[in-house]
Short mmCIF file of C-alpha atoms in Angstrom, two decimals:
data_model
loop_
_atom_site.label_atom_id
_atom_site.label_comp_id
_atom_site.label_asym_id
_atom_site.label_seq_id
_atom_site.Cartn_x
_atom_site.Cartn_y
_atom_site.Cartn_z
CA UNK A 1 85.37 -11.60 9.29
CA UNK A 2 83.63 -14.98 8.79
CA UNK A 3 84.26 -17.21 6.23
CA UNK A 4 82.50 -19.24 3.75
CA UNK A 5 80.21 -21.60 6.01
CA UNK A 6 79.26 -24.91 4.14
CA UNK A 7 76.37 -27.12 5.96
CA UNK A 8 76.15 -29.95 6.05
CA UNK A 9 79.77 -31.08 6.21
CA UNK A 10 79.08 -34.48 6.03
CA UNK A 11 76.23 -36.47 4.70
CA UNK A 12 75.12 -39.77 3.69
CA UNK A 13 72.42 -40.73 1.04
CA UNK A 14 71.20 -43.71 -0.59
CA UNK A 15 70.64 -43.99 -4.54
CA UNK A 16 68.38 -42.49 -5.85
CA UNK A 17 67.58 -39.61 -3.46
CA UNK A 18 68.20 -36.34 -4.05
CA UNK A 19 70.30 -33.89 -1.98
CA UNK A 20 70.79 -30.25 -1.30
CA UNK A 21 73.64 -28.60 -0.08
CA UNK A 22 74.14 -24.96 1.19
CA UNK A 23 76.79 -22.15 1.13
CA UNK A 24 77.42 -18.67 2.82
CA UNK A 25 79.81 -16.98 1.28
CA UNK A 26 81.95 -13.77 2.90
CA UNK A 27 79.71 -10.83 3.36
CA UNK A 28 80.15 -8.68 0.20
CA UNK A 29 81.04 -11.18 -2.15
CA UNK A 30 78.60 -11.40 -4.58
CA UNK A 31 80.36 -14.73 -6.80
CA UNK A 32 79.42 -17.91 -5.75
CA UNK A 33 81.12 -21.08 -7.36
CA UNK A 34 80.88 -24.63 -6.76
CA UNK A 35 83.30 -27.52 -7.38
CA UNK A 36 83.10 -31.40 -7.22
CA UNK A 37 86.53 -33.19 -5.65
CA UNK A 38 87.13 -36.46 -6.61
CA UNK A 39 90.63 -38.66 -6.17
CA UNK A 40 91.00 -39.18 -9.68
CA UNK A 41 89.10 -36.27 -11.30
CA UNK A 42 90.85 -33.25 -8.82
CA UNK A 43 88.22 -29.69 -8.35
CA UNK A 44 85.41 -29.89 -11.35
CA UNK A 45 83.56 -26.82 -11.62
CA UNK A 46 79.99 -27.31 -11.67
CA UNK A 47 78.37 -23.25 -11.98
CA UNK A 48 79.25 -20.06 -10.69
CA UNK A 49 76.35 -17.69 -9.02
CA UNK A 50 76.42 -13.89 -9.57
CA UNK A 51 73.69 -11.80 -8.23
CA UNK A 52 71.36 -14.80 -8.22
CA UNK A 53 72.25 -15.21 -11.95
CA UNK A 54 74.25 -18.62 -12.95
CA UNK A 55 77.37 -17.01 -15.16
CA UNK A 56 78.87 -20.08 -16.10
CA UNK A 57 78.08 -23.39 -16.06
CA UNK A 58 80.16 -27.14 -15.93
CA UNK A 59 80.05 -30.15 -17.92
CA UNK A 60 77.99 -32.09 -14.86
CA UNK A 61 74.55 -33.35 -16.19
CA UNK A 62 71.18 -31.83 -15.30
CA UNK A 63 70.87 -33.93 -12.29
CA UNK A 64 73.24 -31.24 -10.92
CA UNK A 65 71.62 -27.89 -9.97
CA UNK A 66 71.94 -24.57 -8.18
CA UNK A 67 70.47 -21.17 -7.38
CA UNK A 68 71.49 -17.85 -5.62
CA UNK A 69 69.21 -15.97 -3.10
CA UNK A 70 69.85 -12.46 -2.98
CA UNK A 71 71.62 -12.20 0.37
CA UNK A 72 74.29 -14.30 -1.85
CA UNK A 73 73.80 -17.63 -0.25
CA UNK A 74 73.82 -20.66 -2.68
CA UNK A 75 72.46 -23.99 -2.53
CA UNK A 76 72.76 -26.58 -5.06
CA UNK A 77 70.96 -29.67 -5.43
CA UNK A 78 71.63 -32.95 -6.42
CA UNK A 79 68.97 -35.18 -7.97
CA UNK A 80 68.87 -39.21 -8.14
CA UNK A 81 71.69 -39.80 -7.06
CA UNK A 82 74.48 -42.22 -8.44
CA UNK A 83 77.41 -43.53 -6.58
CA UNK A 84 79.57 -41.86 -8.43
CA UNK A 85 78.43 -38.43 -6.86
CA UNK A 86 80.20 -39.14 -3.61
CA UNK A 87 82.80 -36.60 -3.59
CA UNK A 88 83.59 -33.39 -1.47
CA UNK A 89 81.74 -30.44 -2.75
CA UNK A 90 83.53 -27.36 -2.30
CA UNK A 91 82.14 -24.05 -2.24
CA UNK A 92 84.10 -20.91 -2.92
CA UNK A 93 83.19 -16.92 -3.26
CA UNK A 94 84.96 -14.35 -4.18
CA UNK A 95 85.33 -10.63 -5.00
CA UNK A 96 84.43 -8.93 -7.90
CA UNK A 97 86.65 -8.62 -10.72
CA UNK A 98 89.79 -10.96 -12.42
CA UNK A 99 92.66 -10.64 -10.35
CA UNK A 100 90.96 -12.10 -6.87
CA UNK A 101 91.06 -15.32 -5.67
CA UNK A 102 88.79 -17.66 -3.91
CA UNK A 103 88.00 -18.20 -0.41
CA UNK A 104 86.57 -21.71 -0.50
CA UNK A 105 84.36 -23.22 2.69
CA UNK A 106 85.51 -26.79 4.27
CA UNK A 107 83.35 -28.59 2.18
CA UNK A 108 80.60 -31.18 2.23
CA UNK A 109 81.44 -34.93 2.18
CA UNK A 110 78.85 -36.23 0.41
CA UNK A 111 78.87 -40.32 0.17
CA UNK A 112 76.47 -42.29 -2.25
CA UNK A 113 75.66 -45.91 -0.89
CA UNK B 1 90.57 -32.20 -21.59
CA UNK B 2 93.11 -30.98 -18.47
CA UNK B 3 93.88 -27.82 -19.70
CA UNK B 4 96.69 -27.09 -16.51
CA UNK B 5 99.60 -29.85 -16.21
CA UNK B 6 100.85 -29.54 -12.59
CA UNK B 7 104.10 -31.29 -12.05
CA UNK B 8 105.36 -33.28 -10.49
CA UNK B 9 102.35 -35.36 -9.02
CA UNK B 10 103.43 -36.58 -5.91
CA UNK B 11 106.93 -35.33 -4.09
CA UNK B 12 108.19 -36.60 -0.81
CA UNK B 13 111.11 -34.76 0.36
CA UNK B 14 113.21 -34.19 3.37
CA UNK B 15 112.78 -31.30 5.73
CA UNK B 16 115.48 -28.70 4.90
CA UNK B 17 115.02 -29.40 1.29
CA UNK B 18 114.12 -26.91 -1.39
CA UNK B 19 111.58 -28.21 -4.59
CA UNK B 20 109.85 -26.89 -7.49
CA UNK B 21 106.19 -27.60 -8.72
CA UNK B 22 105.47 -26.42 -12.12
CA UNK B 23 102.08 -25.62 -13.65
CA UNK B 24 102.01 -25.35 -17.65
CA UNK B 25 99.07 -24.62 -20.15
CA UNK B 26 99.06 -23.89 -23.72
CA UNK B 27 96.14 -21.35 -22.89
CA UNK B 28 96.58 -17.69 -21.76
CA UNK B 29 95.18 -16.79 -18.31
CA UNK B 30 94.47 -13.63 -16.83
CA UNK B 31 95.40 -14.41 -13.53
CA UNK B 32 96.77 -17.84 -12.14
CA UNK B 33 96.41 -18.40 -8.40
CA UNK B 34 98.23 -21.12 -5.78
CA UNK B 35 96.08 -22.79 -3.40
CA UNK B 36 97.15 -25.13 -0.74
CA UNK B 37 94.93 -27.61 0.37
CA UNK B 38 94.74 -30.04 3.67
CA UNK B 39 92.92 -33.33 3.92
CA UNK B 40 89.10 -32.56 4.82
CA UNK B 41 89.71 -28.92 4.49
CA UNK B 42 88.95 -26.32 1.22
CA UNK B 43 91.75 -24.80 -0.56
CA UNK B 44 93.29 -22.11 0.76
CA UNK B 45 94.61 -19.29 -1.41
CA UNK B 46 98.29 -18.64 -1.01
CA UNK B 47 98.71 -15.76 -4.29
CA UNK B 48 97.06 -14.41 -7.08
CA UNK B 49 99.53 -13.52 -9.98
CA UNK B 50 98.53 -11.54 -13.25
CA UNK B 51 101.70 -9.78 -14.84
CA UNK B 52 103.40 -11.92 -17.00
CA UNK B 53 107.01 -11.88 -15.52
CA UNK B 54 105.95 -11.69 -12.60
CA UNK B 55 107.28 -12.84 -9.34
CA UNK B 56 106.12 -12.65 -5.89
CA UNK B 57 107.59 -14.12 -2.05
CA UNK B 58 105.44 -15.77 1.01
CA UNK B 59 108.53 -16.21 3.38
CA UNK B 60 109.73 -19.54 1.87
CA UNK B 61 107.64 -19.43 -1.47
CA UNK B 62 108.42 -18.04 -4.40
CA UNK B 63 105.84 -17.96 -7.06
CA UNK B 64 106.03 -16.64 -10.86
CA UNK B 65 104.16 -16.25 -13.40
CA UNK B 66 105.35 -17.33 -17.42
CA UNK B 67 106.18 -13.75 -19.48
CA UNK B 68 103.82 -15.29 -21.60
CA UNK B 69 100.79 -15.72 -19.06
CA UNK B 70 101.03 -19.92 -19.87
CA UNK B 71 103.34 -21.25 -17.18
CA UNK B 72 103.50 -20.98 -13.57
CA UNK B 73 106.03 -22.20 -11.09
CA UNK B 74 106.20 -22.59 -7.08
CA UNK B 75 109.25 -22.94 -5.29
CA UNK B 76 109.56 -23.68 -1.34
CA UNK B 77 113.03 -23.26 -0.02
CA UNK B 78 114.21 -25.63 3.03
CA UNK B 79 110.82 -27.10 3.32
CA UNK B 80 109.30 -27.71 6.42
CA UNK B 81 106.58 -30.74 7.51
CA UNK B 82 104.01 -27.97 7.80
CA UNK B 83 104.40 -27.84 4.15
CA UNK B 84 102.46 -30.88 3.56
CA UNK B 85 99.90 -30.64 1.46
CA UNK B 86 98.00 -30.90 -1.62
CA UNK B 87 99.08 -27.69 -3.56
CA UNK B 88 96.92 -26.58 -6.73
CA UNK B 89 97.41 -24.27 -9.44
CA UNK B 90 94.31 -22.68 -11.07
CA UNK B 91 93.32 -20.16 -13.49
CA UNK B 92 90.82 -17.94 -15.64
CA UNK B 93 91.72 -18.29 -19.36
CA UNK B 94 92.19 -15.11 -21.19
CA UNK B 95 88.51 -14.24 -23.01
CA UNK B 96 87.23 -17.82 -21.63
CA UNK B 97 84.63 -16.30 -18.92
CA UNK B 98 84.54 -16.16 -15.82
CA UNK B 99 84.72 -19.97 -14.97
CA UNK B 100 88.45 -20.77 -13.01
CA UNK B 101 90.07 -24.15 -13.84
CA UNK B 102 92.46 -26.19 -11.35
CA UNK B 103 95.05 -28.73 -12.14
CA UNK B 104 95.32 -31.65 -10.97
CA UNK B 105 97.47 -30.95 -7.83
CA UNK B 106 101.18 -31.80 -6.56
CA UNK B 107 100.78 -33.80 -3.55
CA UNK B 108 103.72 -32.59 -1.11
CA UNK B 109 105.02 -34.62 1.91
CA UNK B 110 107.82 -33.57 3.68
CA UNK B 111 109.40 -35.95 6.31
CA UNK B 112 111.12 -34.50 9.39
#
């Protein structure tokens, strides 16, 4: 079965401008979570999607947004962006309930100049 | 506030080699998954453990889980330079939601 598709995977934007970034998860899974990766800050979790409702939520500022359609695909969206956003953003889904795992896309490489 | 320690950091080894990473919290989790991850690429989930106690195999990597749900350990017998790689621990704390938390990482080279 496919995997989680990311798009872009790479992108460049100035200050300033905003960005958005999508997600596909697995067909079925109905979770939807996103991470920042940094060198010196590891995976940050920014919000996790469920049935186009945001569960839980990160300790990234309001500039930092998402949503859920109801086929399960994400997006999330960056607003005036710093350069300290340039990171990879990871998406990840996964099944329902505690014990599974995630199945994270290849990410987008997102660079701030 | 890290809330999982993953040690060590950084290990460079020799092939044939066998290692340990650890992964400690003073939290509770319900379940504690190992992810390995390559440069450019997303994690990739290697095992999900919830029993406390408990142990599972991959071939070459042994994983357990703390009898007290806290801990976590991974250990690769007579590594291999296909081993490389970032490897992460991560978790959902007991009663904390549904949000998962990763440490920092153990970055693995292994030298042939």
């Amino acid at each position: 079965k496919a995997g989680v598709t990311q798009t872009p995977r790479y992108l460049i934007k100035t200050r300033g401008q905003q960005v958005t970034l999508s997600c596909s998860p697995i067909s079925g899974h109905r979770s939807v979570s996103w991470y920042q990766q940094t060198p010196g800050q590891g995976l940050q979790f920014l919000f996790e999607y469920f049935s186009e409702t945001q569960r839980n939520k990160g300790n990234f500022p309001g500039r930092f947004s998402g949503r859920q359609f109801s086929n399960s695909r994400s997006e999330m969206n960056v607003s005036t962006l710093e350069l300290g956003d340039s990171a990879l953003y990871l998406c990840a889904s996964s099944g329902t309930g505690e014990i599974y795992g995630y199945t994270f896309g290849s990410g987008t490489r997102l660079t701030v100049v | 506030t890290q809330l999982l320690e993953q040690s060590p950091q950084f290990l460079s080894i020799q092939e044939g080699e066998n290692l340990t990473v650890y992964c400690n919290s003073s939290s509770v989790f319900s379940s504690l998954q190992w992810y390995r991850q390559e440069p450019g690429e997303g994690p990739v989930l290697l095992v999900t453990v919830v029993t406390g106690g408990e142990v599972k195999k991959l071939k070459r990597l042994t994983f357990q889980f703390g009898d007290a749900r806290k801990d976590s350990s991974l250990h690769i017998t007579a590594a291999q330079p296909g081993d490389t790689g970032l490897y992460l621990c991560a978790g959902k704390i007991l009663g904390g939601g549904f949000k998962t938390i990763f440490g920092a990482g153990t970055r693995l080279f292994v030298k042939a």
